[in-house]
Coordinates of C-alpha atoms in Angstrom, one line a residue:
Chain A
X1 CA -62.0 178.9 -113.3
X2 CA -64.2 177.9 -110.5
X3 CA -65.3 180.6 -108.6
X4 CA -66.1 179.8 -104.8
X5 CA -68.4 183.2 -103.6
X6 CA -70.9 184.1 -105.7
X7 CA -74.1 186.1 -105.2
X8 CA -77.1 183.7 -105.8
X9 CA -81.1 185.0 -105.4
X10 CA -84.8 183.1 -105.0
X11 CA -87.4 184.4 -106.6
X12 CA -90.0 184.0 -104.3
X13 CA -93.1 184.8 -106.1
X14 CA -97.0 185.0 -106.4
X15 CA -97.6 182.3 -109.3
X16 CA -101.1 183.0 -111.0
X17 CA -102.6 179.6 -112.0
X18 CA -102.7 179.2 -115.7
X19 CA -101.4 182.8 -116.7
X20 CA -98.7 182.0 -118.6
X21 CA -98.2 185.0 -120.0
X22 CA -98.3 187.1 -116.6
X23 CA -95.9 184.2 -115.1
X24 CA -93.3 184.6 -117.8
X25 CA -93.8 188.5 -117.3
X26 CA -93.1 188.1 -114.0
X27 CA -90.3 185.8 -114.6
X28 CA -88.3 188.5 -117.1
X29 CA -88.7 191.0 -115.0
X30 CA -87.4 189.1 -111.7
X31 CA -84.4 188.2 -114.2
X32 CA -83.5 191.6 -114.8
X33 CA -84.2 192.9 -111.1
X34 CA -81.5 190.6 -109.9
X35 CA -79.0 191.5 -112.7
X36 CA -79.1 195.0 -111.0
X37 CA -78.3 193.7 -108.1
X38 CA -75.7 191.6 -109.8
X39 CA -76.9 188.4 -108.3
X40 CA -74.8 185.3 -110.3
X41 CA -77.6 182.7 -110.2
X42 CA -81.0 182.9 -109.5
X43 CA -83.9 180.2 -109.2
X44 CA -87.8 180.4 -109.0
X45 CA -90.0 178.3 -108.0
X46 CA -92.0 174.9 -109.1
X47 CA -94.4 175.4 -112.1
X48 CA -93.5 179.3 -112.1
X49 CA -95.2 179.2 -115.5
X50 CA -97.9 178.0 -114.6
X51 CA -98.4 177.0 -110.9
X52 CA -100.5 173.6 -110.2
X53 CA -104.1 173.5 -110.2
X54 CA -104.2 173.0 -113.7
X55 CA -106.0 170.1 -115.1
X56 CA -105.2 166.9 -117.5
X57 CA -108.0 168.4 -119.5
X58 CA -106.4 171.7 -119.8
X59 CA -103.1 170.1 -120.1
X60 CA -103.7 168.7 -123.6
X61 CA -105.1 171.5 -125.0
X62 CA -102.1 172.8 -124.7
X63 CA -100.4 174.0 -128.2
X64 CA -97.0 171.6 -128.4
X65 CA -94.9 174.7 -128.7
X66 CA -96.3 176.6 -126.1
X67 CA -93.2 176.5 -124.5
X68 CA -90.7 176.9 -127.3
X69 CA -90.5 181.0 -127.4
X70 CA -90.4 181.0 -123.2
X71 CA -86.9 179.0 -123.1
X72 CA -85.4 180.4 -126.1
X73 CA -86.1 184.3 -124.1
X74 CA -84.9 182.7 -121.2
X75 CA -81.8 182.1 -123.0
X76 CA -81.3 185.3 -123.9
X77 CA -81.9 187.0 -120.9
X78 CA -79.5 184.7 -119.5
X79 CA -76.6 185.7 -121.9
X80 CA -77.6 189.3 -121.8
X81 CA -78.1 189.6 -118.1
X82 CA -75.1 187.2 -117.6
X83 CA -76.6 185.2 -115.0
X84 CA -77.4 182.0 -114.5
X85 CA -81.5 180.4 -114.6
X86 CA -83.0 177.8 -112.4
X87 CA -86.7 177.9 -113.8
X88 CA -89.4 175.5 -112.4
X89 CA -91.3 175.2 -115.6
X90 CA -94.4 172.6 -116.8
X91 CA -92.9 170.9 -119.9
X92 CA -94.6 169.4 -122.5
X93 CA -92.4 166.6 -124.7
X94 CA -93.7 164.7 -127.7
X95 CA -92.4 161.4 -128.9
X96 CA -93.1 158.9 -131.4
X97 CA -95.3 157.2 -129.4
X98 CA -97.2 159.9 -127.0
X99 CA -97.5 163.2 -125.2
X100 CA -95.8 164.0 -122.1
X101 CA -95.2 166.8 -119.0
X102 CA -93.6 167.0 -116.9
X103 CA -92.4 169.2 -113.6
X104 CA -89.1 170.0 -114.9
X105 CA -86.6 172.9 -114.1
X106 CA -84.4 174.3 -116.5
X107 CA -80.6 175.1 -116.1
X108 CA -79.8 177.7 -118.3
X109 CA -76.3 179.6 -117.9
X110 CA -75.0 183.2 -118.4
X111 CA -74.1 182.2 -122.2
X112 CA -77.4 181.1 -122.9
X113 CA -76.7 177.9 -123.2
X114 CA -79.2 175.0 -121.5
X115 CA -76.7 173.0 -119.2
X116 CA -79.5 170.9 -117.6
X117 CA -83.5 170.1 -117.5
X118 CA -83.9 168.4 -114.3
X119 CA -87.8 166.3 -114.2
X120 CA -89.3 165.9 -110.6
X121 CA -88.8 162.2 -109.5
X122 CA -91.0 161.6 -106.9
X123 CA -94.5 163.3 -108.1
X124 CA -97.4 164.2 -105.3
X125 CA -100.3 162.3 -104.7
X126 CA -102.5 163.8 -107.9
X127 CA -99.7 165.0 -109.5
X128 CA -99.1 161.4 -110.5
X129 CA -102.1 161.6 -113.1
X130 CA -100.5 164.2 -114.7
X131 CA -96.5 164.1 -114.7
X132 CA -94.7 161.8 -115.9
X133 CA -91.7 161.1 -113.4
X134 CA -88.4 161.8 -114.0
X135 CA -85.8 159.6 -113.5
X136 CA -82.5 160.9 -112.5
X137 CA -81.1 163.3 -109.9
X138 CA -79.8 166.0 -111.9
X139 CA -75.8 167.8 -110.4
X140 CA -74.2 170.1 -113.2
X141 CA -70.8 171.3 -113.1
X142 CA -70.8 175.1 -113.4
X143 CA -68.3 178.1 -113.1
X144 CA -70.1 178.0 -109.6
X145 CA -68.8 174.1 -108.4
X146 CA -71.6 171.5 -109.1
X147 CA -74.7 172.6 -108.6
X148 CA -77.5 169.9 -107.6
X149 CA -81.4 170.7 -108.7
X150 CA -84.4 169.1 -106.6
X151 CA -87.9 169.7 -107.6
X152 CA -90.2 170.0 -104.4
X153 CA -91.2 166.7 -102.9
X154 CA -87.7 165.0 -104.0
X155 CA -86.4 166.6 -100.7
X156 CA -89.1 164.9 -98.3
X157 CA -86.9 162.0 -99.5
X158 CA -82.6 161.7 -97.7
X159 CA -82.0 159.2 -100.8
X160 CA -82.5 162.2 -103.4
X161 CA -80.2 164.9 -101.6
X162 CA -77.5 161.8 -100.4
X163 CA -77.0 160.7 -104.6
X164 CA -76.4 164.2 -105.8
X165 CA -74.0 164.9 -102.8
X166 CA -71.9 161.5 -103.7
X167 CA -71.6 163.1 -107.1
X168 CA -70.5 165.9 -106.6
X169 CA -72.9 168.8 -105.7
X170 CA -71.7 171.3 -103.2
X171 CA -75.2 173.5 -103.4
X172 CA -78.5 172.5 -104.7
X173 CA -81.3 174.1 -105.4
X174 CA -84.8 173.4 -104.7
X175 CA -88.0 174.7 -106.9
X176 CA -90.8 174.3 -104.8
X177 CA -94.7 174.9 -104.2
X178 CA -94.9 174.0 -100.7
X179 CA -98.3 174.2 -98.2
X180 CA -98.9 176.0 -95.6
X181 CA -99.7 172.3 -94.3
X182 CA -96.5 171.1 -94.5
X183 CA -94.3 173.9 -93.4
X184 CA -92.9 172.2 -90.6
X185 CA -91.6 169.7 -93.3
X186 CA -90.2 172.4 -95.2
X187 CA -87.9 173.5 -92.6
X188 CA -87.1 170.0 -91.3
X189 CA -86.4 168.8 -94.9
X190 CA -84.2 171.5 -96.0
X191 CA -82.0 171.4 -93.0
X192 CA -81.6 167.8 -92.7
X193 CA -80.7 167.1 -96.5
X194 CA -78.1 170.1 -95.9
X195 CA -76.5 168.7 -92.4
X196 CA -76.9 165.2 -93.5
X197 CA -74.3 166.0 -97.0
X198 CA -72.8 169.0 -95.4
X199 CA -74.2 171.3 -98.6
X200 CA -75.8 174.5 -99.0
X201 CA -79.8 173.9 -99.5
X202 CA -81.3 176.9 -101.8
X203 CA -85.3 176.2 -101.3
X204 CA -87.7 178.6 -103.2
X205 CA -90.6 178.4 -102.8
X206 CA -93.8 180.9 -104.0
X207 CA -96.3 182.6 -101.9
X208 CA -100.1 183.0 -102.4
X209 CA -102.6 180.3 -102.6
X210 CA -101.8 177.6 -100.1
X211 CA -97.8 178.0 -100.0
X212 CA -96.2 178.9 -97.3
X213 CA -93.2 181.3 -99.0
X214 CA -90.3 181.0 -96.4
X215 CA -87.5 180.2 -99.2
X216 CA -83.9 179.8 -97.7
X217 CA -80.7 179.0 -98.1
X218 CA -79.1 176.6 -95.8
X219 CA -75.9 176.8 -94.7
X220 CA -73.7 173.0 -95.0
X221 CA -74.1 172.8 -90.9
X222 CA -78.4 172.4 -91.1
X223 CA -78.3 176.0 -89.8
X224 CA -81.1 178.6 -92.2
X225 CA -78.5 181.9 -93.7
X226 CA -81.2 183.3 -94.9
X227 CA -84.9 183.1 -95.3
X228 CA -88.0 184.9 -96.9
X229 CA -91.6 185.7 -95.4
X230 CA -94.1 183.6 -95.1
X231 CA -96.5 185.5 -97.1
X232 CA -94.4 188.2 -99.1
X233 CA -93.2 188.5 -102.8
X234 CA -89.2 188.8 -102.2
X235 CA -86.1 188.8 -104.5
X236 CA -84.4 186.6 -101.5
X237 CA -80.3 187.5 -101.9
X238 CA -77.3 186.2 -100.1
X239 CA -73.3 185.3 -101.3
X240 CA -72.7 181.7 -100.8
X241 CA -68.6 181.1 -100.1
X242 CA -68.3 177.2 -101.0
X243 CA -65.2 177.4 -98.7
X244 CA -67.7 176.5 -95.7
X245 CA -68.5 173.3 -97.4
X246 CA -64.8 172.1 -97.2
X247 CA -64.8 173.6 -93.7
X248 CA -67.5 172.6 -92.3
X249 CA -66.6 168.8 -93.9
X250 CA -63.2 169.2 -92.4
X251 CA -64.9 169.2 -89.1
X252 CA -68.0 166.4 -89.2
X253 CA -66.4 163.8 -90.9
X254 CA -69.8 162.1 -92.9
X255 CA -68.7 161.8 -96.3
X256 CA -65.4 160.5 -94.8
X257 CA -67.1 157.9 -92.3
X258 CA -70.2 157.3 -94.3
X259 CA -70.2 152.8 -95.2
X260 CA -71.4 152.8 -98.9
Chain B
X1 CA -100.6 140.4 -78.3
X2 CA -99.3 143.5 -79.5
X3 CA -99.9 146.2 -77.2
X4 CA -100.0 149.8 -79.5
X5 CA -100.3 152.0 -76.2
X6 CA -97.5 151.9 -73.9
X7 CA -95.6 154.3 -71.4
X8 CA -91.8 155.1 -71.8
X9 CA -88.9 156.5 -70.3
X10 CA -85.7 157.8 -71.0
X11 CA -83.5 158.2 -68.0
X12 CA -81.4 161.2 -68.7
X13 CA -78.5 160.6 -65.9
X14 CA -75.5 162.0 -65.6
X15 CA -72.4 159.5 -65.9
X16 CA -69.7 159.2 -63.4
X17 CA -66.8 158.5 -65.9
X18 CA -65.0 155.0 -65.6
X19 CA -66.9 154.6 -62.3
X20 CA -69.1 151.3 -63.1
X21 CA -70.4 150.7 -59.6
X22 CA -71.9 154.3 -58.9
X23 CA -73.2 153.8 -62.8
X24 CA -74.8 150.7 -62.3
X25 CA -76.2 151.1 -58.7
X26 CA -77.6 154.5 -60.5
X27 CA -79.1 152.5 -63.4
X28 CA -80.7 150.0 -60.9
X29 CA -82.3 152.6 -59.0
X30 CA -83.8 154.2 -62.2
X31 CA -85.5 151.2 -63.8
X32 CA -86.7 151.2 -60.1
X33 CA -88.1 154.5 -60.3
X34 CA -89.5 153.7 -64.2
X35 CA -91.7 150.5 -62.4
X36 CA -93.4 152.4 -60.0
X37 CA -94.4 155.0 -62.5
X38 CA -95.7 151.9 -64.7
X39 CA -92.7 152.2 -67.5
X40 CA -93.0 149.2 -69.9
X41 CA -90.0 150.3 -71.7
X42 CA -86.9 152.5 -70.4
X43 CA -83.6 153.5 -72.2
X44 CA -80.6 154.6 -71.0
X45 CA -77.8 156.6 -72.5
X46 CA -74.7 155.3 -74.6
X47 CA -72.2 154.2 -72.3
X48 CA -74.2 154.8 -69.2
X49 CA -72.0 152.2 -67.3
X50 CA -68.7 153.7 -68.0
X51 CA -69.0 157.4 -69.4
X52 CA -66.6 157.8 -72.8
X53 CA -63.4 159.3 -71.2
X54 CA -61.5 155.4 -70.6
X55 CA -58.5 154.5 -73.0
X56 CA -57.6 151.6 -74.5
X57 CA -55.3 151.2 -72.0
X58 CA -58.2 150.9 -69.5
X59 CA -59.8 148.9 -71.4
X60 CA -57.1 146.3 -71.8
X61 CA -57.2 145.9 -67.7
X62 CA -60.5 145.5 -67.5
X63 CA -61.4 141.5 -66.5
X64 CA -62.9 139.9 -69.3
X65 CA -66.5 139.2 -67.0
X66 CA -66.7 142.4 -65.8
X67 CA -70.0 142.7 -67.3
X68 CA -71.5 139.4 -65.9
X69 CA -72.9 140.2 -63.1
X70 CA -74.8 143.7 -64.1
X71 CA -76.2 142.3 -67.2
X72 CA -77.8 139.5 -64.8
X73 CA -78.7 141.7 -62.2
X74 CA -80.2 143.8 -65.3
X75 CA -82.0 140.1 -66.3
X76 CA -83.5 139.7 -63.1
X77 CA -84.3 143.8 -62.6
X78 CA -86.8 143.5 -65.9
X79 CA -87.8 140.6 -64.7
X80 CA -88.8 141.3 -61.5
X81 CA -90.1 144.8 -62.4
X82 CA -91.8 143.8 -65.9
X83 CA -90.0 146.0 -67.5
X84 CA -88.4 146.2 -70.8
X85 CA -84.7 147.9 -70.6
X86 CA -82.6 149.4 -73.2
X87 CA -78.8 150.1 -71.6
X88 CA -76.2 151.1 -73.5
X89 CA -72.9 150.1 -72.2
X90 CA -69.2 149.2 -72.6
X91 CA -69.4 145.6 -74.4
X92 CA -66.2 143.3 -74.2
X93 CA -66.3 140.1 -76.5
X94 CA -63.7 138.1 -76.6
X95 CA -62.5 135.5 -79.3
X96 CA -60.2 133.4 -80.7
X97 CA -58.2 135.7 -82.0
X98 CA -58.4 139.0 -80.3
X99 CA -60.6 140.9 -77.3
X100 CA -62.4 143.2 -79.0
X101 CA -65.1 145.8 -77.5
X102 CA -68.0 147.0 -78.5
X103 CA -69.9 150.5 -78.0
X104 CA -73.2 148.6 -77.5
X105 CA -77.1 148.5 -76.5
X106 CA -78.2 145.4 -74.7
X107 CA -82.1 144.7 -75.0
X108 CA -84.0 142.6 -72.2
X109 CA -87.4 141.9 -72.4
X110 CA -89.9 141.9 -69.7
X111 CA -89.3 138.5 -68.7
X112 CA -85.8 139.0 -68.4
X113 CA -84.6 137.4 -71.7
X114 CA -82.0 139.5 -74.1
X115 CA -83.7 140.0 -77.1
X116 CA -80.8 142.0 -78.9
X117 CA -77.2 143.4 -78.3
X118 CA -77.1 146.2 -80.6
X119 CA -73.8 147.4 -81.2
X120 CA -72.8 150.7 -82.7
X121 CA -72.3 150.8 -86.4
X122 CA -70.4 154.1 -86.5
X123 CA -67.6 155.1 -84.5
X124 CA -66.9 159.0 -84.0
X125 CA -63.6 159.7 -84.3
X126 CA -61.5 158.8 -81.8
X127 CA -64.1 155.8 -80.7
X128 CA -62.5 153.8 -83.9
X129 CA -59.3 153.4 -81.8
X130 CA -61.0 152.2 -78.9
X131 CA -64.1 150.2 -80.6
X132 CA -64.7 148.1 -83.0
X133 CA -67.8 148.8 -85.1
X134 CA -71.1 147.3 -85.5
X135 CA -72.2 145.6 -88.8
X136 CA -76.3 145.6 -88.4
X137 CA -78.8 148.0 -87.3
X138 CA -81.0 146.0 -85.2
X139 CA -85.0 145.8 -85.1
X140 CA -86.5 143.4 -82.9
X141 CA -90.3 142.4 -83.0
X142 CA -91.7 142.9 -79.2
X143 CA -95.2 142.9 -77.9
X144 CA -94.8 146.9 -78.1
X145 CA -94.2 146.3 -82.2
X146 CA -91.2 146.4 -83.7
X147 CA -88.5 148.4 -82.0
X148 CA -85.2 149.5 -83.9
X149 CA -82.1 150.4 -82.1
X150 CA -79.5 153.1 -83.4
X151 CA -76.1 154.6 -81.2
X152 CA -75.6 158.3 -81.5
X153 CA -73.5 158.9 -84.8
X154 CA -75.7 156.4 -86.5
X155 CA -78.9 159.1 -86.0
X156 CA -76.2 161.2 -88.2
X157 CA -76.5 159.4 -91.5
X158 CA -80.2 159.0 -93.3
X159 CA -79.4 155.3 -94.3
X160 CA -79.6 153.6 -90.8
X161 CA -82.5 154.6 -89.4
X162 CA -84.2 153.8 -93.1
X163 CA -83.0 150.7 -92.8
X164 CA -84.9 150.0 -89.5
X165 CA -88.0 151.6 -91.2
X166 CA -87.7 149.5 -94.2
X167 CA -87.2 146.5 -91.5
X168 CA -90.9 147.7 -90.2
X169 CA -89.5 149.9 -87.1
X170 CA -92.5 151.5 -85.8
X171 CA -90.1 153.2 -82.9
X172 CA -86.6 153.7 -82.5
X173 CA -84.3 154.1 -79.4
X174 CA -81.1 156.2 -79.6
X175 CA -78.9 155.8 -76.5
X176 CA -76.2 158.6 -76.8
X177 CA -73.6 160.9 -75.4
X178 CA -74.4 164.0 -77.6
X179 CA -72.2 167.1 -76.9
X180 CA -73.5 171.0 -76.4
X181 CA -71.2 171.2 -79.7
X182 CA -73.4 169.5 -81.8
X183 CA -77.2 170.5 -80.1
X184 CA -78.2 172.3 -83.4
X185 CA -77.3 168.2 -85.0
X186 CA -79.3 166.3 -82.3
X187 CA -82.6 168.7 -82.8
X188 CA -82.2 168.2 -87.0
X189 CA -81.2 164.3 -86.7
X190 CA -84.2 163.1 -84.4
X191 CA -86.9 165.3 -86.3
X192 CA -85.3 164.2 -89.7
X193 CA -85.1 160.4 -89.2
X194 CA -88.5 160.3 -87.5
X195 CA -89.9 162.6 -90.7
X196 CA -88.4 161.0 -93.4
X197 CA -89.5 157.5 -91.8
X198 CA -92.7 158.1 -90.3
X199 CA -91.7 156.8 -86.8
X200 CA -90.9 157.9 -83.3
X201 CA -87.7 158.2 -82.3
X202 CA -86.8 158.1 -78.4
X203 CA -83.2 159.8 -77.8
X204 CA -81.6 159.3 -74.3
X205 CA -78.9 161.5 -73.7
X206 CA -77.0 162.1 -70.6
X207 CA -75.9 165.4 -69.1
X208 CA -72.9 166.5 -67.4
X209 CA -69.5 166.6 -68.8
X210 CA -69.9 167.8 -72.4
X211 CA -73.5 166.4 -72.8
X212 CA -76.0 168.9 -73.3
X213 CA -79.4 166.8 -72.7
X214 CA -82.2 167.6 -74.4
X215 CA -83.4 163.7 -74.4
X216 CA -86.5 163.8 -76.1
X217 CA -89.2 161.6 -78.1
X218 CA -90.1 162.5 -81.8
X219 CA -93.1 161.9 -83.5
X220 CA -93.8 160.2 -86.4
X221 CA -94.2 163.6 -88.3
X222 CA -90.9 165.1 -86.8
X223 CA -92.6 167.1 -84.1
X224 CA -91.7 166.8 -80.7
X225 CA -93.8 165.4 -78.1
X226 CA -91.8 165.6 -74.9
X227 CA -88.2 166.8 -74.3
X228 CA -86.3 167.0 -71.7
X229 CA -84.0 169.8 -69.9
X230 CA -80.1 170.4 -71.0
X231 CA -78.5 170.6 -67.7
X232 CA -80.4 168.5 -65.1
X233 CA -80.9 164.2 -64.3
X234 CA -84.5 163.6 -65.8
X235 CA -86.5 160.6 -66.0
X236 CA -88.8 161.6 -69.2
X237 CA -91.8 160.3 -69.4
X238 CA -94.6 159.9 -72.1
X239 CA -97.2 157.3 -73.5
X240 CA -96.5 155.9 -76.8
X241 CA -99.2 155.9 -79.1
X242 CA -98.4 153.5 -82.6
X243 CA -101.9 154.2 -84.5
X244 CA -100.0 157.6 -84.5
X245 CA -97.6 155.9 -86.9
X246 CA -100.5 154.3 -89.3
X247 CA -102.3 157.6 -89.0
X248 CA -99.3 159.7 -90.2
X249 CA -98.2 157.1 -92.4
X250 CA -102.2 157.2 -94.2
X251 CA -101.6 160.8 -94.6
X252 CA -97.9 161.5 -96.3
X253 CA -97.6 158.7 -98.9
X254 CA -93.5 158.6 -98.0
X255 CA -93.2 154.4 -98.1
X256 CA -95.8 153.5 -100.8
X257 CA -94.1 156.3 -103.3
X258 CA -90.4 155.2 -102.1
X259 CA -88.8 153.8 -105.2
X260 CA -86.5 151.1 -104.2

């Protein structure tokens, strides 16, 4: 049974570049903290393995498994802390004919079990030389309603937001390492992809280095419910009632009007 | 020659409903007050000859040339005062087959010719009993490079004012009657469309009645350069500057990473 209120949390944290093992530390322990607090889903940001100044160099030198016992905890904390993942992770994928990574974010839910692995579509400037794009705009239907996933600079985009509204999503979530640069973006972005669909907007983003923290949830009207420091580690919490989404469409009538 | 530095204003007046004359006298005096001040382009709000309040039953009485004579007074106005004007007003077309009006932008150039009648695309509510709707979003090529024209609601979906961008719109005008309502919509709307596109975006609203004002023009990086008060008549004022566009548009990669 779909349940409309639940309690959802962004993990807005201080990624240190290349640590994997610190990261992943971090990540656990950011699981478990919100289990206390019996939050149902919570996300982290972009690349919270590993954060993003690593190089192509660096990249292939990593083992092809490096990855492998991360997810497989992940699951587990998942089932065990009964709450659902959003991880922005780097991912590494072999095939017959070469090796890939990707920006990805994994969708893991309170069984364990991976429901999605969303890849960023539309990579950065240099992150071109290193990713390999993805190719589809990732909405999951969950216990929760249908939950959209958005890596970053997907959401400096209305076509992203606007194809995972039309199918389905009601709230989508947002993995980020955004720049102080480009904060006003941030808030801009994050409220017009939300008004424009009439959806709740979860952006998390990390602090340290160059980002400018301020996660939030948007509400489905543009306006911010709830938002982090610009500069502070925070375990950002709030209870999303998907009933505003139906209200608030009830009232502006875009999906209604909107000439497709 | 295209001229990439040029002065603008938005004439936020206050509407006498269904009164035409006092509108139109008004609007005469404005584009007035715009030449002496050196305006090359000014824009009115949506409607400004007739206000939003008439029925259909109004309508129907109204004599099919009622609209002659001000758009050739408006003609020989630009003319005269070298001036380009962008009114929106009450259009009435009729065919064949049926009278139909139009919730519409007429576009005069400097030597008095119409260079587009832009007519609104989406109706809000209640406008879809009285109107009937639009079917293109209009950019025209002028000396001031290439100007797009959207109606109120249409600033509330991301697809029209990309269209205009992907049609080369370097500047957009957005005549409207925007209600105290929806204020936290008009602030999200012009900063998001100008962002996502990398253009200005001019908004002429009117106050009075329900309107709440706030006519402002948008930068090509969603900031805002000039705005206007909620309450009071305003003739706002600013030079336009389009190597602002190239120079935003050199920095954030949006249209050359686009996938289409």
């Amino acid at each position: 049974m779909k349940k409309k209120k639940f309690k959802i949390a962004l993990a807005q944290i201080k990624i240190e570049q290349k640590n994997i093992e610190e990261n992943c530390k971090k990540i656990f322990e950011k699981i478990e903290e919100a289990a206390k607090e019996n939050v149902d889903i919570i996300c982290f940001p972009e690349l919270a393995t590993i954060g993003y100044t690593i190089t192509t160099d660096e990249l292939k030198k990593l083992p092809e498994d490096f990855n492998n016992a991360f997810i497989e905890k992940l699951q587990e904390k998942a089932k065990f802390f009964k709450i659902h993942l959003l991880v922005g992770y780097l991912e590494s994928k072999t095939t017959k004919k070469s090796r890939d990574f990707y920006n990805s974010c994994i969708f893991i839910d309170d069984d364990g079990k991976i429901l999605a692995n969303a890849r960023k579509v539309y990579l950065w400037k240099r992150e071109k030389t290193k990713f390999k794009a993805g190719n589809k705009f990732v909405v999951k239907n969950t216990k929760f309603g249908k939950i959209g996933i958005l890596l970053c600079y997907d959401l400096e985009f209305p076509e992203p937001a606007r194809i995972e509204c039309l199918k389905g999503a009601e709230i989508i979530f947002v993995p980020s390492l955004w720049s102080f640069n480009a904060e006003n973006r941030w808030h801009i972005d994050l409220a017009a992809n939300s008004l424009f669909n009439l959806l709740f907007i979860a952006g998390c983003n990390a602090v340290g280095d160059s980002c400018c923290g301020k996660s939030k949830i948007v509400e489905p009207d543009g306006s911010t419910l709830i938002e982090a420091s610009g500069t502070n580690e925070e375990l950002l919490m709030a209870t999303i009632d998907l009933e505003k989404v139906s209200e608030i469409r009830a009232k502006i009538p875009y999906l209604t009007d909107l000439k497709k």
